[in-house]
mmCIF file of C-alpha atoms in Angstrom:
data_model
loop_
_atom_site.group_PDB
_atom_site.id
_atom_site.type_symbol
_atom_site.label_atom_id
_atom_site.label_comp_id
_atom_site.label_asym_id
_atom_site.label_seq_id
_atom_site.Cartn_x
_atom_site.Cartn_y
_atom_site.Cartn_z
ATOM 1 C CA ASP Y 732 -6.823 7.225 5.581
ATOM 2 C CA ALA Y 733 -3.086 6.665 5.543
ATOM 3 C CA ARG Y 734 0.006 8.509 4.301
ATOM 4 C CA LEU Y 735 2.568 6.557 2.284
ATOM 5 C CA ASP Y 736 5.867 7.125 4.121
ATOM 6 C CA PHE Y 737 8.235 4.939 2.115
ATOM 7 C CA MET Y 738 8.587 1.657 0.227
ATOM 8 C CA ILE Y 739 11.297 -0.971 0.012
ATOM 9 C CA TRP Y 740 11.811 -4.096 -2.099
ATOM 10 C CA SER Y 741 11.181 -7.254 -0.107
ATOM 11 C CA LYS Y 742 14.263 -9.416 0.551
ATOM 12 C CA LYS Y 743 12.311 -12.669 0.882
ATOM 13 C CA GLU Y 744 9.625 -12.400 -1.789
ATOM 14 C CA ASN Y 745 8.990 -10.664 -5.058
ATOM 15 C CA ALA Y 746 7.088 -7.818 -3.427
ATOM 16 C CA ILE Y 747 7.191 -4.160 -2.504
ATOM 17 C CA ASN Y 748 6.697 -3.392 1.221
ATOM 18 C CA CYS Y 749 4.708 -0.171 1.654
ATOM 19 C CA PHE Y 750 4.901 1.698 4.981
ATOM 20 C CA PHE Y 751 2.020 3.934 6.001
ATOM 21 C CA THR Y 752 1.002 6.237 8.869
ATOM 22 C CA LEU Y 753 -2.691 5.900 9.703
ATOM 23 C CA PHE Y 754 -4.813 8.973 10.436
ATOM 24 C CA PRO Y 755 -5.779 10.185 12.991
ATOM 25 C CA SER Y 756 -4.128 7.595 15.279
ATOM 26 C CA GLY Y 757 -0.586 7.937 13.957
ATOM 27 C CA GLN Y 758 -0.191 4.150 13.979
ATOM 28 C CA LEU Y 759 2.518 2.851 11.641
ATOM 29 C CA ILE Y 760 1.723 -0.143 9.411
ATOM 30 C CA SER Y 761 3.373 -2.119 6.645
ATOM 31 C CA LEU Y 762 1.542 -3.788 3.754
ATOM 32 C CA SER Y 763 3.058 -5.757 0.877
ATOM 33 C CA VAL Y 764 2.135 -5.608 -2.776
ATOM 34 C CA TYR Y 765 3.044 -8.593 -4.986
ATOM 35 C CA LYS Y 766 3.489 -8.866 -8.732
ATOM 36 C CA ASN Y 767 0.331 -9.552 -10.722
ATOM 37 C CA THR Y 768 0.064 -12.247 -13.403
ATOM 38 C CA ASP Y 769 1.627 -9.869 -15.942
ATOM 39 C CA GLY Y 770 4.696 -9.375 -13.705
ATOM 40 C CA ASP Y 771 3.798 -5.782 -12.710
ATOM 41 C CA PHE Y 772 3.385 -4.190 -9.294
ATOM 42 C CA ILE Y 773 -0.099 -2.862 -10.037
ATOM 43 C CA LEU Y 774 -2.954 -2.637 -7.581
ATOM 44 C CA GLY Y 775 -6.198 -1.613 -9.226
ATOM 45 C CA ASN Y 776 -5.071 1.003 -11.756
ATOM 46 C CA LEU Y 777 -2.114 2.267 -9.722
ATOM 47 C CA ALA Y 778 1.502 1.342 -10.495
ATOM 48 C CA ILE Y 779 2.749 0.819 -6.934
ATOM 49 C CA ASP Y 780 6.435 1.284 -7.792
ATOM 50 C CA ARG Y 781 5.670 4.802 -9.114
ATOM 51 C CA LEU Y 782 3.721 6.250 -6.179
ATOM 52 C CA ASP Y 783 4.876 9.472 -4.489
ATOM 53 C CA PHE Y 784 5.849 9.377 -0.849
ATOM 54 C CA GLY Y 785 3.629 11.616 1.288
ATOM 55 C CA THR Y 786 0.479 10.829 -0.742
ATOM 56 C CA VAL Y 787 -2.593 10.136 1.375
ATOM 57 C CA PHE Y 788 -4.704 7.110 0.454
ATOM 58 C CA HIS Y 789 -7.855 5.390 1.587
ATOM 59 C CA LEU Y 790 -6.772 1.788 2.118
ATOM 60 C CA ASN Y 791 -9.036 -1.183 1.415
ATOM 61 C CA VAL Y 792 -7.665 -4.147 3.408
ATOM 62 C CA GLU Y 793 -9.007 -7.619 4.174
ATOM 63 C CA GLN Y 794 -7.687 -10.611 6.051
ATOM 64 C CA ASN Y 795 -6.167 -13.383 3.885
ATOM 65 C CA PHE Y 796 -6.571 -17.117 4.497
ATOM 66 C CA LYS Y 797 -3.539 -17.130 6.869
ATOM 67 C CA GLY Y 798 -4.943 -14.269 8.945
ATOM 68 C CA TYR Y 799 -2.609 -11.591 7.591
ATOM 69 C CA PRO Y 800 -3.767 -8.255 6.168
ATOM 70 C CA ARG Y 801 -4.095 -8.149 2.380
ATOM 71 C CA LEU Y 802 -4.109 -4.787 0.603
ATOM 72 C CA LEU Y 803 -6.944 -4.821 -1.951
ATOM 73 C CA SER Y 804 -6.845 -1.236 -3.233
ATOM 74 C CA LEU Y 805 -5.444 2.244 -2.659
ATOM 75 C CA ASP Y 806 -7.586 5.282 -3.441
ATOM 76 C CA PRO Y 807 -5.647 8.595 -3.519
ATOM 77 C CA GLN Y 808 -7.318 11.281 -1.421
ATOM 78 C CA ASP Y 809 -7.440 14.941 -2.418
ATOM 79 C CA MET Y 810 -6.356 16.638 0.787
ATOM 80 C CA SER Y 811 -7.094 20.114 -0.664
ATOM 81 C CA LYS Y 812 -10.834 19.518 -0.275
ATOM 82 C CA PRO Y 813 -12.363 20.255 3.112
ATOM 83 C CA THR Y 814 -13.890 17.211 4.823
#
């Protein structure tokens, strides 16, 4: 799981760069979300540009053809439930 710390617009591409803290390691990572074919920043059913900072997500990531991580989906986690 990972907490969304902040997001910024990419300077080089039409993307949003999302910065996360992984649990339990505390490792910091950055993943980009690009516009879909409709011109929206939507991943699954989540509008990326409307997410709240501090939300915890389960990240589904795979390696793309260039060897870079590709964010496939974000699943919000209910942190009020005991694990």
